[in-house]
Amino acid sequence: MNQLYPWAHIVHVFCAIAFVGGVFFEALVLSAMHSKQVSREARREVERALSRRAVRVMPWVVGCVFLSGLTMAHRYAALLMHPFSSAFALQLSVKILLAFGILCHFVVAVYKMKTHTLTAAWSKYIHAAVLVQMLLIVLLAKTMFYVS
């Protein structure tokens, strides 16, 4: 498993960049589509095009980020058995909990898209919640090796 860690780390970073970038772009840039500056017809056309692409690409990205994350977590299995034993263990545990929160939001979003029940309000909520969780994960990823 030790030989897989560097490869899992690379896959994890690239997939995390794609996922964080996609959600960041949707939440902060594409949210301008829901203003009076964009007609309803144009908004629906763009949403359909983006949804088709997102449904094909994002499940793979999310799957790879989680599989690579689980592969990397294997290295810290003993540490994760005692999440309050150190600052590193606590931050890693919180990071994993936040990641599973994102996964839950992602599953809800995919389900609502497939059943055509994803409203603008749900979409805004999911994007905001996932964006906040991702920002916290990035912060933890950068501090967990320095905060003790």
PDB file of C-alpha atoms in Angstrom:
ATOM      1  CA  MET A   1       0.000   0.000   0.000  1.00  0.00           C
ATOM      2  CA  ASN A   2       2.975   2.296   0.618  1.00  0.00           C
ATOM      3  CA  GLN A   3       3.900   2.177  -3.077  1.00  0.00           C
ATOM      4  CA  LEU A   4       0.410   3.393  -3.997  1.00  0.00           C
ATOM      5  CA  TYR A   5       0.486   6.447  -1.723  1.00  0.00           C
ATOM      6  CA  PRO A   6       2.402   8.817  -4.075  1.00  0.00           C
ATOM      7  CA  TRP A   7       0.134   7.884  -7.001  1.00  0.00           C
ATOM      8  CA  ALA A   8      -2.996   8.218  -4.891  1.00  0.00           C
ATOM      9  CA  HIS A   9      -1.755  11.601  -3.695  1.00  0.00           C
ATOM     10  CA  ILE A  10      -1.271  12.860  -7.261  1.00  0.00           C
ATOM     11  CA  VAL A  11      -4.697  11.590  -8.386  1.00  0.00           C
ATOM     12  CA  HIS A  12      -6.258  13.073  -5.246  1.00  0.00           C
ATOM     13  CA  VAL A  13      -4.747  16.517  -5.808  1.00  0.00           C
ATOM     14  CA  PHE A  14      -5.764  16.673  -9.480  1.00  0.00           C
ATOM     15  CA  CYS A  15      -9.312  15.477  -8.803  1.00  0.00           C
ATOM     16  CA  ALA A  16      -9.658  17.812  -5.826  1.00  0.00           C
ATOM     17  CA  ILE A  17      -8.556  20.733  -7.997  1.00  0.00           C
ATOM     18  CA  ALA A  18     -11.125  19.783 -10.635  1.00  0.00           C
ATOM     19  CA  PHE A  19     -13.921  19.365  -8.082  1.00  0.00           C
ATOM     20  CA  VAL A  20     -13.111  22.451  -5.997  1.00  0.00           C
ATOM     21  CA  GLY A  21     -12.632  24.523  -9.149  1.00  0.00           C
ATOM     22  CA  GLY A  22     -15.908  23.314 -10.623  1.00  0.00           C
ATOM     23  CA  VAL A  23     -17.924  24.063  -7.507  1.00  0.00           C
ATOM     24  CA  PHE A  24     -16.143  27.391  -6.992  1.00  0.00           C
ATOM     25  CA  PHE A  25     -16.916  28.382 -10.593  1.00  0.00           C
ATOM     26  CA  GLU A  26     -20.551  27.307 -10.341  1.00  0.00           C
ATOM     27  CA  ALA A  27     -21.159  28.909  -6.950  1.00  0.00           C
ATOM     28  CA  LEU A  28     -19.409  32.214  -7.509  1.00  0.00           C
ATOM     29  CA  VAL A  29     -19.277  32.813 -11.267  1.00  0.00           C
ATOM     30  CA  LEU A  30     -22.251  31.028 -12.808  1.00  0.00           C
ATOM     31  CA  SER A  31     -24.531  32.298 -10.061  1.00  0.00           C
ATOM     32  CA  ALA A  32     -24.679  35.483 -12.158  1.00  0.00           C
ATOM     33  CA  MET A  33     -26.968  33.535 -14.512  1.00  0.00           C
ATOM     34  CA  HIS A  34     -29.713  33.742 -11.905  1.00  0.00           C
ATOM     35  CA  SER A  35     -29.932  37.506 -12.195  1.00  0.00           C
ATOM     36  CA  LYS A  36     -32.176  39.653 -14.342  1.00  0.00           C
ATOM     37  CA  GLN A  37     -29.278  40.155 -16.791  1.00  0.00           C
ATOM     38  CA  VAL A  38     -29.790  36.688 -18.281  1.00  0.00           C
ATOM     39  CA  SER A  39     -33.059  35.635 -19.875  1.00  0.00           C
ATOM     40  CA  ARG A  40     -34.846  32.547 -18.572  1.00  0.00           C
ATOM     41  CA  GLU A  41     -34.466  30.811 -21.939  1.00  0.00           C
ATOM     42  CA  ALA A  42     -30.708  31.450 -22.108  1.00  0.00           C
ATOM     43  CA  ARG A  43     -30.298  30.312 -18.500  1.00  0.00           C
ATOM     44  CA  ARG A  44     -32.140  27.047 -19.158  1.00  0.00           C
ATOM     45  CA  GLU A  45     -30.073  26.359 -22.272  1.00  0.00           C
ATOM     46  CA  VAL A  46     -26.803  26.885 -20.396  1.00  0.00           C
ATOM     47  CA  GLU A  47     -28.019  24.823 -17.421  1.00  0.00           C
ATOM     48  CA  ARG A  48     -28.953  21.920 -19.698  1.00  0.00           C
ATOM     49  CA  ALA A  49     -25.553  21.971 -21.397  1.00  0.00           C
ATOM     50  CA  LEU A  50     -23.676  22.176 -18.109  1.00  0.00           C
ATOM     51  CA  SER A  51     -25.812  19.498 -16.479  1.00  0.00           C
ATOM     52  CA  ARG A  52     -25.162  17.041 -19.304  1.00  0.00           C
ATOM     53  CA  ARG A  53     -21.413  17.543 -18.974  1.00  0.00           C
ATOM     54  CA  ALA A  54     -21.397  17.562 -15.168  1.00  0.00           C
ATOM     55  CA  VAL A  55     -23.399  14.323 -14.977  1.00  0.00           C
ATOM     56  CA  ARG A  56     -20.835  12.623 -17.217  1.00  0.00           C
ATOM     57  CA  VAL A  57     -17.648  14.049 -15.669  1.00  0.00           C
ATOM     58  CA  MET A  58     -18.203  14.808 -11.985  1.00  0.00           C
ATOM     59  CA  PRO A  59     -19.111  11.287 -10.792  1.00  0.00           C
ATOM     60  CA  TRP A  60     -15.717  10.110 -12.091  1.00  0.00           C
ATOM     61  CA  VAL A  61     -13.934  13.031 -10.458  1.00  0.00           C
ATOM     62  CA  VAL A  62     -15.720  12.464  -7.142  1.00  0.00           C
ATOM     63  CA  GLY A  63     -15.147   8.709  -7.332  1.00  0.00           C
ATOM     64  CA  CYS A  64     -11.430   9.177  -7.976  1.00  0.00           C
ATOM     65  CA  VAL A  65     -11.015  11.791  -5.243  1.00  0.00           C
ATOM     66  CA  PHE A  66     -12.689   9.466  -2.722  1.00  0.00           C
ATOM     67  CA  LEU A  67     -10.887   6.290  -3.794  1.00  0.00           C
ATOM     68  CA  SER A  68      -7.532   8.048  -3.742  1.00  0.00           C
ATOM     69  CA  GLY A  69      -8.404   9.645  -0.393  1.00  0.00           C
ATOM     70  CA  LEU A  70      -9.285   6.271   1.092  1.00  0.00           C
ATOM     71  CA  THR A  71      -6.034   4.841  -0.285  1.00  0.00           C
ATOM     72  CA  MET A  72      -4.092   7.653   1.390  1.00  0.00           C
ATOM     73  CA  ALA A  73      -6.080   7.326   4.637  1.00  0.00           C
ATOM     74  CA  HIS A  74      -4.945   3.699   4.886  1.00  0.00           C
ATOM     75  CA  ARG A  75      -1.475   5.008   5.799  1.00  0.00           C
ATOM     76  CA  TYR A  76      -3.012   6.729   8.842  1.00  0.00           C
ATOM     77  CA  ALA A  77      -5.390   3.939   9.919  1.00  0.00           C
ATOM     78  CA  ALA A  78      -3.777   3.511  13.341  1.00  0.00           C
ATOM     79  CA  LEU A  79      -3.866   7.249  13.940  1.00  0.00           C
ATOM     80  CA  LEU A  80      -7.521   7.477  12.891  1.00  0.00           C
ATOM     81  CA  MET A  81      -8.432   4.926  15.564  1.00  0.00           C
ATOM     82  CA  HIS A  82      -7.648   7.673  18.111  1.00  0.00           C
ATOM     83  CA  PRO A  83      -8.821  10.930  16.510  1.00  0.00           C
ATOM     84  CA  PHE A  84      -8.194  13.027  19.649  1.00  0.00           C
ATOM     85  CA  SER A  85      -4.649  11.780  20.220  1.00  0.00           C
ATOM     86  CA  SER A  86      -2.993  14.653  18.347  1.00  0.00           C
ATOM     87  CA  ALA A  87      -3.785  17.823  16.443  1.00  0.00           C
ATOM     88  CA  PHE A  88      -2.917  16.022  13.202  1.00  0.00           C
ATOM     89  CA  ALA A  89      -5.275  13.124  13.947  1.00  0.00           C
ATOM     90  CA  LEU A  90      -8.088  15.507  14.870  1.00  0.00           C
ATOM     91  CA  GLN A  91      -7.640  17.630  11.749  1.00  0.00           C
ATOM     92  CA  LEU A  92      -7.451  14.552   9.519  1.00  0.00           C
ATOM     93  CA  SER A  93     -10.607  13.149  11.126  1.00  0.00           C
ATOM     94  CA  VAL A  94     -12.480  16.441  10.656  1.00  0.00           C
ATOM     95  CA  LYS A  95     -11.257  16.568   7.058  1.00  0.00           C
ATOM     96  CA  ILE A  96     -12.621  13.068   6.421  1.00  0.00           C
ATOM     97  CA  LEU A  97     -15.971  13.943   8.043  1.00  0.00           C
ATOM     98  CA  LEU A  98     -16.246  17.062   5.881  1.00  0.00           C
ATOM     99  CA  ALA A  99     -15.419  14.980   2.790  1.00  0.00           C
ATOM    100  CA  PHE A 100     -18.245  12.570   3.600  1.00  0.00           C
ATOM    101  CA  GLY A 101     -20.533  15.580   4.089  1.00  0.00           C
ATOM    102  CA  ILE A 102     -19.629  16.679   0.573  1.00  0.00           C
ATOM    103  CA  LEU A 103     -20.296  13.173  -0.714  1.00  0.00           C
ATOM    104  CA  CYS A 104     -23.762  13.225   0.885  1.00  0.00           C
ATOM    105  CA  HIS A 105     -24.540  16.593  -0.718  1.00  0.00           C
ATOM    106  CA  PHE A 106     -23.246  15.283  -4.067  1.00  0.00           C
ATOM    107  CA  VAL A 107     -25.466  12.187  -3.871  1.00  0.00           C
ATOM    108  CA  VAL A 108     -28.502  14.361  -3.026  1.00  0.00           C
ATOM    109  CA  ALA A 109     -27.729  16.670  -5.961  1.00  0.00           C
ATOM    110  CA  VAL A 110     -27.344  13.781  -8.427  1.00  0.00           C
ATOM    111  CA  TYR A 111     -30.556  12.167  -7.174  1.00  0.00           C
ATOM    112  CA  LYS A 112     -32.482  15.430  -7.458  1.00  0.00           C
ATOM    113  CA  MET A 113     -31.091  16.042 -10.948  1.00  0.00           C
ATOM    114  CA  LYS A 114     -32.104  12.570 -12.119  1.00  0.00           C
ATOM    115  CA  THR A 115     -35.607  12.909 -10.638  1.00  0.00           C
ATOM    116  CA  HIS A 116     -35.947  16.491 -11.956  1.00  0.00           C
ATOM    117  CA  THR A 117     -36.607  17.837  -8.450  1.00  0.00           C
ATOM    118  CA  LEU A 118     -33.506  20.010  -8.134  1.00  0.00           C
ATOM    119  CA  THR A 119     -34.859  23.515  -7.598  1.00  0.00           C
ATOM    120  CA  ALA A 120     -32.829  26.725  -7.747  1.00  0.00           C
ATOM    121  CA  ALA A 121     -33.055  26.988  -3.959  1.00  0.00           C
ATOM    122  CA  TRP A 122     -31.727  23.435  -3.461  1.00  0.00           C
ATOM    123  CA  SER A 123     -28.974  24.068  -5.981  1.00  0.00           C
ATOM    124  CA  LYS A 124     -27.896  27.276  -4.202  1.00  0.00           C
ATOM    125  CA  TYR A 125     -27.933  25.533  -0.824  1.00  0.00           C
ATOM    126  CA  ILE A 126     -25.931  22.531  -2.054  1.00  0.00           C
ATOM    127  CA  HIS A 127     -23.354  24.686  -3.816  1.00  0.00           C
ATOM    128  CA  ALA A 128     -22.931  26.959  -0.776  1.00  0.00           C
ATOM    129  CA  ALA A 129     -22.680  24.028   1.657  1.00  0.00           C
ATOM    130  CA  VAL A 130     -20.190  22.141  -0.512  1.00  0.00           C
ATOM    131  CA  LEU A 131     -18.133  25.293  -1.132  1.00  0.00           C
ATOM    132  CA  VAL A 132     -17.831  25.996   2.614  1.00  0.00           C
ATOM    133  CA  GLN A 133     -16.931  22.370   3.346  1.00  0.00           C
ATOM    134  CA  MET A 134     -14.338  22.356   0.567  1.00  0.00           C
ATOM    135  CA  LEU A 135     -12.746  25.574   1.795  1.00  0.00           C
ATOM    136  CA  LEU A 136     -12.487  24.051   5.266  1.00  0.00           C
ATOM    137  CA  ILE A 137     -10.933  20.883   3.820  1.00  0.00           C
ATOM    138  CA  VAL A 138      -8.356  22.924   1.886  1.00  0.00           C
ATOM    139  CA  LEU A 139      -7.553  24.924   5.033  1.00  0.00           C
ATOM    140  CA  LEU A 140      -7.160  21.722   7.062  1.00  0.00           C
ATOM    141  CA  ALA A 141      -5.048  20.123   4.331  1.00  0.00           C
ATOM    142  CA  LYS A 142      -2.658  23.042   4.510  1.00  0.00           C
ATOM    143  CA  THR A 143      -2.564  23.410   8.312  1.00  0.00           C
ATOM    144  CA  MET A 144      -2.545  19.802   9.486  1.00  0.00           C
ATOM    145  CA  PHE A 145       1.188  19.431   8.911  1.00  0.00           C
ATOM    146  CA  TYR A 146       2.044  22.695  10.691  1.00  0.00           C
ATOM    147  CA  VAL A 147      -0.424  23.069  13.580  1.00  0.00           C
ATOM    148  CA  SER A 148       0.397  20.821  16.508  1.00  0.00           C
TER     149      SER A 148
END
